């Protein structure tokens, strides 16, 4: 039993929680008994007084993010158990004691029953990213659980939530170390080495969600000329070179990203046929002169909200049209969308329209997604955010 303020739902609004959906929308709430501070724990009850779940309260359309469907206290034991289960899953995926891969996503929000919390582990450094006030307030519990579970392996915990917290909230997060102080490090992923700068880098420092897709690219790269658009720190580029590509070009509009991409290529290959360009992707592609066997299109999320969906789909259409136009006959396009609001079908339709614009024959070879350390809660399908297609272009 716990003693959290009680939130009573309107009659008939209990069904989604009974089906383990991890959120309560503000419109479902009939009454909050007592006063609640934003980010605090609350317990949710049916209109008839039956316990449903406990979670973090927040002002906004998603009012409660559920942490437990059992009537328990959200105390240190809860955090140790829940993050412990997430770690157990990664161990069973072979990601924990693995000589070839020592970086993985340890907690993937709703996918690990912890809405609002992301934890990426870069060998000995955990980068935690909070997307809700409640998670930010409970940061200390999260840090303690990490120290308890990872013990000797853990050297630093960096908290990076300044840009991910709800911006209307009075609670302001600041980025910084909550344990240790290593500001960058080296990881290994499928035997490829990468420098990661979690302090200055984008997101938590590296896009771990492309691990399996980078591996697939490596398998297709032998003797191929590869163009890696939106290359960031060169993830796909290093795998392409590792797979025997004859030439790799990396393009990104960010200077620090390209500098790191060059560093990462050099870390793996003292000499290589890699060239990088700090340039806008659309401009670069428009002048690409059809010399590539494989083109990777991995742009940032074009839509972060539903109201940007139309423009985002136009963006994917235009980008894919350019890529498909430019690839050599018999070539491949690895195309992705990481926008959560763009469905698998929307994305496929946008790519389809791009193919039609380019007037090329296109077949889908692979339909890919995020790896197993980014699990999708079946009751929260929105958690499946990464969509990718590998296209064969005649
Ligand atoms: N494929 C990468 C991740 C890409 S993230 C990996 O596997 O690590 C998206 C990247 O697109 C970011 O590095 C960002 O700097 C870059 N970007 C954003 N807008 C761009 C544009 N218009 N032209 C080129 N790069 C862009």
Coordinates of C-alpha atoms and ligand atoms in Angstrom, one line a residue:
X1 CA 0.0 0.0 0.0
X2 CA 1.2 3.5 -0.6
X3 CA 0.1 6.9 0.6
X4 CA 0.1 9.0 -2.6
X5 CA -2.6 11.6 -3.3
X6 CA -5.5 9.8 -5.0
X7 CA -6.6 10.6 -8.5
X8 CA -10.1 9.4 -9.3
X9 CA -10.9 8.7 -13.0
X10 CA -14.2 9.5 -14.7
X11 CA -16.5 6.5 -15.0
X12 CA -15.5 4.4 -18.1
X13 CA -12.0 5.9 -18.3
X14 CA -10.3 3.1 -16.4
X15 CA -10.2 0.7 -19.4
X16 CA -6.9 1.9 -20.9
X17 CA -5.1 1.5 -17.6
X18 CA -6.7 -2.0 -17.2
X19 CA -5.0 -2.8 -20.5
X20 CA -1.7 -1.5 -19.1
X21 CA -1.5 1.7 -21.2
X22 CA 1.2 3.7 -19.5
X23 CA -0.5 7.2 -19.5
X24 CA -3.5 8.9 -18.1
X25 CA -4.7 11.9 -20.1
X26 CA -6.0 15.0 -18.2
X27 CA -9.5 14.6 -19.7
X28 CA -9.9 11.2 -18.0
X29 CA -9.6 12.7 -14.5
X30 CA -12.7 13.4 -12.4
X31 CA -11.0 14.6 -9.3
X32 CA -7.7 14.9 -7.4
X33 CA -8.0 14.4 -3.7
X34 CA -5.7 16.8 -1.8
X35 CA -2.9 18.8 -3.3
X36 CA -0.3 17.5 -5.7
X37 CA 3.1 19.0 -6.5
X38 CA 4.1 18.6 -10.2
X39 CA 6.3 15.5 -10.6
X40 CA 5.1 13.9 -7.4
X41 CA 3.8 10.3 -7.2
X42 CA 0.0 9.8 -7.3
X43 CA -2.2 6.7 -7.2
X44 CA -5.0 6.3 -9.7
X45 CA -8.4 4.9 -8.8
X46 CA -11.6 4.0 -10.6
X47 CA -14.8 6.0 -10.0
X48 CA -15.8 3.1 -7.7
X49 CA -12.6 3.4 -5.6
X50 CA -10.6 0.5 -7.0
X51 CA -6.9 0.9 -7.3
X52 CA -5.5 1.0 -10.8
X53 CA -1.9 2.2 -10.9
X54 CA 0.7 4.7 -9.5
X55 CA 2.8 7.1 -11.4
X56 CA 4.2 10.6 -11.9
X57 CA 1.8 13.5 -12.0
X58 CA 2.4 16.4 -14.5
X59 CA 0.4 19.4 -15.7
X60 CA -0.4 18.9 -19.3
X61 CA -2.4 16.6 -21.6
X62 CA -0.5 13.5 -20.4
X63 CA -1.3 14.0 -16.7
X64 CA 0.1 10.8 -15.3
X65 CA 2.9 8.5 -16.5
X66 CA 2.4 5.1 -14.9
X67 CA 5.3 3.5 -13.1
X68 CA 3.5 0.5 -11.4
X69 CA 0.2 -1.3 -11.8
X70 CA 0.7 -2.8 -8.3
X71 CA -0.2 -1.0 -5.2
X72 CA 3.4 -0.4 -4.0
X73 CA 5.6 2.5 -3.0
X74 CA 7.8 4.0 -5.6
X75 CA 10.9 3.8 -3.4
X76 CA 14.5 2.8 -3.9
X77 CA 13.6 -0.9 -4.0
X78 CA 11.2 -0.1 -6.9
X79 CA 13.9 1.7 -8.9
X80 CA 16.5 -1.1 -8.2
X81 CA 14.0 -3.8 -9.3
X82 CA 12.7 -2.0 -12.4
X83 CA 16.1 -0.8 -13.7
X84 CA 17.4 -4.2 -12.7
X85 CA 14.8 -5.9 -14.9
X86 CA 15.8 -3.7 -17.8
X87 CA 19.5 -4.6 -17.2
X88 CA 18.5 -8.3 -17.1
X89 CA 16.9 -8.0 -20.5
X90 CA 20.1 -6.5 -22.0
X91 CA 22.1 -9.3 -20.4
X92 CA 19.8 -11.8 -22.0
X93 CA 20.3 -10.0 -25.4
X94 CA 24.1 -10.6 -25.0
X95 CA 24.8 -6.9 -24.7
X96 CA 26.3 -6.8 -21.2
X97 CA 29.5 -8.9 -21.2
X98 CA 30.2 -8.6 -24.9
X99 CA 33.7 -8.0 -26.2
X100 CA 32.5 -6.6 -29.5
X101 CA 29.7 -4.3 -28.2
X102 CA 29.9 -2.4 -24.9
X103 CA 27.3 0.4 -25.4
X104 CA 23.6 -0.1 -25.4
X105 CA 20.3 1.5 -24.3
X106 CA 19.7 0.3 -20.8
X107 CA 16.2 2.0 -20.3
X108 CA 13.9 2.9 -23.1
X109 CA 11.0 4.8 -21.5
X110 CA 7.7 3.1 -21.8
X111 CA 9.4 0.1 -23.4
X112 CA 10.9 -0.7 -20.0
X113 CA 7.9 0.4 -17.9
X114 CA 9.6 3.8 -17.1
X115 CA 7.8 6.5 -19.1
X116 CA 10.0 9.6 -19.4
X117 CA 13.3 8.0 -18.7
X118 CA 16.1 7.1 -21.2
X119 CA 19.4 5.7 -20.1
X120 CA 22.2 4.9 -22.5
X121 CA 25.3 3.1 -21.2
X122 CA 28.6 3.9 -22.9
X123 CA 30.8 1.2 -21.5
X124 CA 31.4 2.7 -18.0
X125 CA 29.3 5.9 -18.4
X126 CA 25.6 6.1 -18.1
X127 CA 23.9 9.1 -19.7
X128 CA 20.4 9.7 -18.3
X129 CA 17.8 11.7 -20.0
X130 CA 14.6 12.7 -18.4
X131 CA 11.5 13.7 -20.4
X132 CA 9.2 14.3 -17.5
X133 CA 9.2 16.4 -14.2
X134 CA 8.7 13.3 -12.1
X135 CA 11.7 11.5 -13.6
X136 CA 13.8 14.6 -13.0
X137 CA 12.7 14.8 -9.4
X138 CA 13.5 11.1 -8.9
X139 CA 16.9 11.4 -10.5
X140 CA 18.7 10.6 -7.2
X141 CA 16.8 7.2 -7.0
X142 CA 17.8 6.4 -10.6
X143 CA 21.5 7.3 -9.9
X144 CA 21.5 5.1 -6.8
X145 CA 20.0 2.2 -8.7
X146 CA 22.6 2.5 -11.4
X147 CA 25.4 2.5 -8.8
X148 CA 23.9 -0.5 -7.1
X149 CA 23.3 -2.5 -10.3
X150 CA 26.4 -1.6 -12.3
X151 CA 28.8 -1.3 -9.3
X152 CA 32.4 -1.5 -10.4
X153 CA 31.7 -1.0 -14.1
X154 CA 30.2 2.4 -13.5
X155 CA 32.6 5.4 -13.5
X156 CA 30.3 8.3 -14.4
X157 CA 26.6 9.3 -14.6
X158 CA 25.9 12.3 -16.8
X159 CA 22.4 13.8 -16.6
X160 CA 21.3 15.5 -19.8
X161 CA 17.8 16.8 -19.6
X162 CA 18.0 20.5 -20.2
X163 CA 16.6 20.3 -23.7
X164 CA 14.2 17.3 -23.1
X165 CA 12.1 18.5 -20.2
X166 CA 8.7 20.0 -20.9
X167 CA 9.6 23.6 -21.6
X168 CA 6.5 25.2 -19.9
X169 CA 7.4 23.7 -16.6
X170 CA 8.7 25.7 -13.6
X171 CA 11.2 22.9 -12.9
X172 CA 14.3 23.6 -15.0
X173 CA 16.8 20.9 -15.5
X174 CA 20.5 21.6 -15.8
X175 CA 22.9 19.2 -17.5
X176 CA 25.8 17.9 -15.4
X177 CA 27.5 14.9 -13.8
X178 CA 25.7 13.3 -10.9
X179 CA 28.5 10.8 -10.4
X180 CA 32.1 10.8 -11.6
X181 CA 33.1 13.3 -14.4
X182 CA 34.4 11.7 -17.6
X183 CA 33.2 14.0 -20.4
X184 CA 33.9 11.7 -23.3
X185 CA 35.0 8.1 -23.9
X186 CA 35.5 5.4 -26.5
X187 CA 33.1 2.5 -27.1
X188 CA 33.1 -0.5 -29.3
X189 CA 30.0 -1.6 -31.3
X190 CA 30.1 -4.7 -33.4
X191 CA 33.9 -4.5 -33.3
X192 CA 33.9 -0.9 -34.6
X193 CA 35.3 1.8 -32.3
X194 CA 33.8 5.2 -31.7
X195 CA 34.6 8.3 -29.7
X196 CA 31.5 9.5 -27.9
X197 CA 31.2 13.0 -26.4
X198 CA 28.0 12.8 -24.3
X199 CA 28.5 16.4 -23.0
X200 CA 28.8 18.3 -26.4
X201 CA 27.3 15.6 -28.7
X202 CA 23.7 15.5 -29.9
X203 CA 21.1 13.6 -27.9
X204 CA 22.9 11.3 -25.4
X205 CA 26.0 11.4 -27.6
X206 CA 25.5 8.5 -30.1
X207 CA 22.6 7.0 -32.0
X208 CA 22.6 3.5 -30.6
X209 CA 19.3 2.8 -32.3
X210 CA 21.0 2.3 -35.6
X211 CA 23.3 -0.5 -34.4
X212 CA 21.6 -3.3 -36.3
X213 CA 21.1 -1.2 -39.5
X214 CA 24.7 -0.2 -39.5
X215 CA 25.6 -3.8 -39.4
X216 CA 23.3 -4.6 -42.3
X217 CA 24.9 -1.8 -44.3
X218 CA 28.4 -3.2 -43.6
X219 CA 27.2 -6.5 -45.1
X220 CA 26.3 -4.8 -48.4
X221 CA 29.3 -2.5 -48.6
X222 CA 32.1 -4.6 -50.2
X223 CA 33.7 -2.7 -53.1
X224 CA 30.9 -0.2 -53.1
X225 CA 30.9 3.6 -53.3
X226 CA 28.9 4.7 -50.3
X227 CA 27.3 8.1 -49.5
X228 CA 26.4 8.6 -45.9
X229 CA 24.0 11.5 -45.7
X230 CA 23.3 13.0 -42.2
X231 CA 26.4 11.1 -41.1
X232 CA 26.6 12.7 -37.6
X233 CA 29.8 11.1 -36.0
X234 CA 30.2 8.6 -38.9
X235 CA 28.4 5.6 -37.6
X236 CA 27.4 4.2 -41.0
X237 CA 30.6 5.4 -42.6
X238 CA 32.8 3.3 -40.2
X239 CA 30.7 0.2 -40.8
X240 CA 30.8 0.7 -44.6
X241 CA 34.6 0.9 -44.5
X242 CA 34.7 -2.1 -42.2
X243 CA 32.6 -4.0 -44.8
X244 CA 35.1 -3.2 -47.5
X245 CA 33.6 -0.1 -49.2
X246 CA 35.8 1.2 -52.0
X247 CA 35.0 4.8 -51.1
X248 CA 32.9 6.5 -48.4
X249 CA 31.6 10.1 -48.4
X250 CA 30.1 11.5 -45.1
X251 CA 27.9 14.6 -45.2
X252 CA 26.5 16.5 -42.3
X253 CA 25.7 20.2 -41.7
X254 CA 27.3 20.2 -38.2
X255 CA 31.0 20.9 -38.0
X256 CA 31.6 19.2 -34.7
X257 CA 29.8 16.1 -36.0
X258 CA 32.0 16.0 -39.1
X259 CA 35.2 16.5 -37.0
X260 CA 34.2 13.6 -34.8
X261 CA 33.3 11.5 -37.9
X262 CA 36.8 12.0 -39.2
X263 CA 38.2 11.1 -35.8
X264 CA 36.2 7.9 -35.7
X265 CA 37.2 6.8 -39.2
X266 CA 40.9 7.4 -38.2
X267 CA 40.4 5.5 -35.0
X268 CA 39.4 2.4 -37.0
X269 CA 41.4 2.8 -40.2
X270 CA 44.7 4.7 -40.2
X271 CA 44.3 5.2 -43.9
X272 CA 41.1 5.0 -45.8
X273 CA 39.3 6.4 -48.8
X274 CA 36.9 8.5 -46.7
X275 CA 36.1 12.1 -47.4
X276 CA 33.7 14.2 -45.3
X277 CA 31.7 17.3 -46.2
X278 CA 30.2 19.9 -43.9
X279 CA 27.2 20.8 -46.1
X280 CA 23.4 20.8 -46.3
X281 CA 22.2 17.4 -47.3
X282 CA 19.7 18.6 -49.9
X283 CA 22.2 20.8 -51.6
X284 CA 24.8 18.1 -51.6
X285 CA 22.5 15.5 -53.0
X286 CA 21.2 17.7 -55.8
X287 CA 24.8 17.9 -57.1
X288 CA 25.9 14.3 -56.4
X289 CA 26.4 13.3 -60.0
X290 CA 25.2 9.7 -59.7
X291 CA 28.5 8.1 -58.6
X292 CA 27.2 6.1 -55.5
X293 CA 26.2 2.4 -55.3
X294 CA 24.7 3.0 -51.8
X295 CA 23.2 6.1 -50.3
X296 CA 22.1 6.3 -46.6
X297 CA 19.4 8.8 -45.7
X298 CA 19.1 9.2 -42.0
X299 CA 17.8 12.7 -41.3
X300 CA 16.8 14.1 -37.9
X301 CA 13.1 13.9 -37.0
X302 CA 11.4 16.1 -39.6
X303 CA 8.2 16.2 -37.3
X304 CA 8.3 16.4 -33.5
X305 CA 4.5 17.1 -33.3
X306 CA 1.4 16.1 -35.3
X307 CA 0.9 19.6 -36.6
X308 CA 4.2 19.3 -38.5
X309 CA 3.3 16.0 -40.0
X310 CA 2.3 17.3 -43.5
X311 CA 5.6 19.2 -43.9
X312 CA 7.6 16.3 -42.6
X313 CA 6.1 14.0 -45.2
X314 CA 6.9 16.4 -47.9
X315 CA 10.5 16.5 -46.6
X316 CA 10.8 12.7 -46.7
X317 CA 9.3 12.7 -50.2
X318 CA 11.8 15.3 -51.5
X319 CA 14.8 13.7 -49.8
X320 CA 14.0 10.2 -51.0
X321 CA 13.3 11.5 -54.5
X322 CA 16.8 13.1 -54.6
X323 CA 18.5 10.0 -53.2
X324 CA 16.7 7.6 -55.6
X325 CA 17.4 9.9 -58.5
X326 CA 21.1 9.9 -57.7
X327 CA 21.9 6.3 -56.9
X328 CA 23.6 4.2 -59.6
X329 CA 21.4 1.6 -61.4
X330 CA 21.4 -1.6 -59.3
X331 CA 22.2 0.5 -56.2
X332 CA 20.7 0.6 -52.7
X333 CA 19.1 3.3 -50.6
X334 CA 19.1 2.9 -46.8
X335 CA 16.3 5.3 -45.9
X336 CA 15.1 6.1 -42.4
X337 CA 12.6 8.2 -40.3
X338 CA 13.0 8.6 -36.6
X339 CA 9.9 10.8 -36.2
X340 CA 7.6 9.2 -33.7
X341 CA 4.5 11.0 -35.2
X342 CA 5.3 9.6 -38.7
X343 CA 3.7 6.1 -38.9
X344 CA 5.4 3.2 -40.8
X345 CA 2.8 3.5 -43.5
X346 CA 3.1 7.3 -43.8
X347 CA 6.8 6.9 -44.2
X348 CA 6.4 4.2 -46.8
X349 CA 4.0 6.3 -48.7
X350 CA 6.3 9.3 -48.7
X351 CA 9.2 7.1 -50.0
X352 CA 6.8 5.7 -52.6
X353 CA 5.9 9.2 -53.8
X354 CA 9.6 10.1 -53.9
X355 CA 10.3 7.0 -56.0
X356 CA 7.6 8.0 -58.4
X357 CA 8.9 11.5 -58.7
X358 CA 12.4 10.1 -59.5
X359 CA 10.8 7.8 -62.1
X360 CA 12.9 4.8 -61.2
X361 CA 11.9 1.2 -60.6
X362 CA 12.3 0.5 -56.9
X363 CA 11.9 -2.6 -54.8
X364 CA 11.9 -3.0 -51.0
X365 CA 14.5 -5.5 -49.8
X366 CA 14.4 -4.9 -46.1
X367 CA 12.0 -3.2 -43.7
X368 CA 13.9 -2.4 -40.6
X369 CA 13.4 -0.8 -37.2
X370 CA 15.1 -0.1 -33.8
X371 CA 17.1 -2.8 -32.1
X372 CA 16.0 -5.0 -29.2
X373 CA 17.5 -2.8 -26.5
X374 CA 14.9 -0.2 -27.6
X375 CA 11.9 -2.5 -26.9
X376 CA 8.3 -1.5 -27.7
X377 CA 5.7 -1.8 -25.0
X378 CA 2.8 -3.5 -26.9
X379 CA 0.3 -1.3 -25.2
X380 CA 2.2 1.8 -26.3
X381 CA 2.9 1.2 -30.0
X382 CA 4.1 4.9 -30.4
X383 CA 7.3 3.6 -28.8
X384 CA 8.2 2.1 -32.2
X385 CA 9.7 5.3 -33.7
X386 CA 12.5 4.2 -36.0
X387 CA 11.4 3.1 -39.4
X388 CA 13.7 2.1 -42.3
X389 CA 13.6 0.7 -45.8
X390 CA 16.4 -0.8 -47.8
X391 CA 15.5 -0.1 -51.4
X392 CA 16.9 -1.7 -54.6
X393 CA 16.8 0.8 -57.4
X394 CA 17.0 -0.3 -61.1
Ligands
LIG1 N1 23.1 8.4 -39.0 C1 23.7 9.0 -37.8 C2 22.7 9.8 -37.1 C3 22.0 11.0 -37.8 S1 21.3 12.2 -36.8 C4 24.3 7.9 -37.0 O1 24.1 6.7 -37.3 O2 25.0 8.2 -36.0 C5 20.9 13.4 -37.9 C6 22.1 14.3 -38.4 O3 21.6 15.1 -39.4 C7 22.7 15.2 -37.3 O4 24.1 14.9 -37.2 C8 22.5 16.6 -37.8 O5 23.6 17.5 -37.6 C9 22.3 16.4 -39.3 N2 21.6 17.4 -40.1 C10 20.4 18.0 -39.7 N3 20.0 18.7 -40.7 C11 20.8 18.6 -41.8 C12 20.9 19.1 -43.1 N4 20.0 19.9 -43.6 N5 21.9 18.7 -43.9 C13 22.9 17.9 -43.4 N6 22.9 17.3 -42.2 C14 21.9 17.7 -41.4

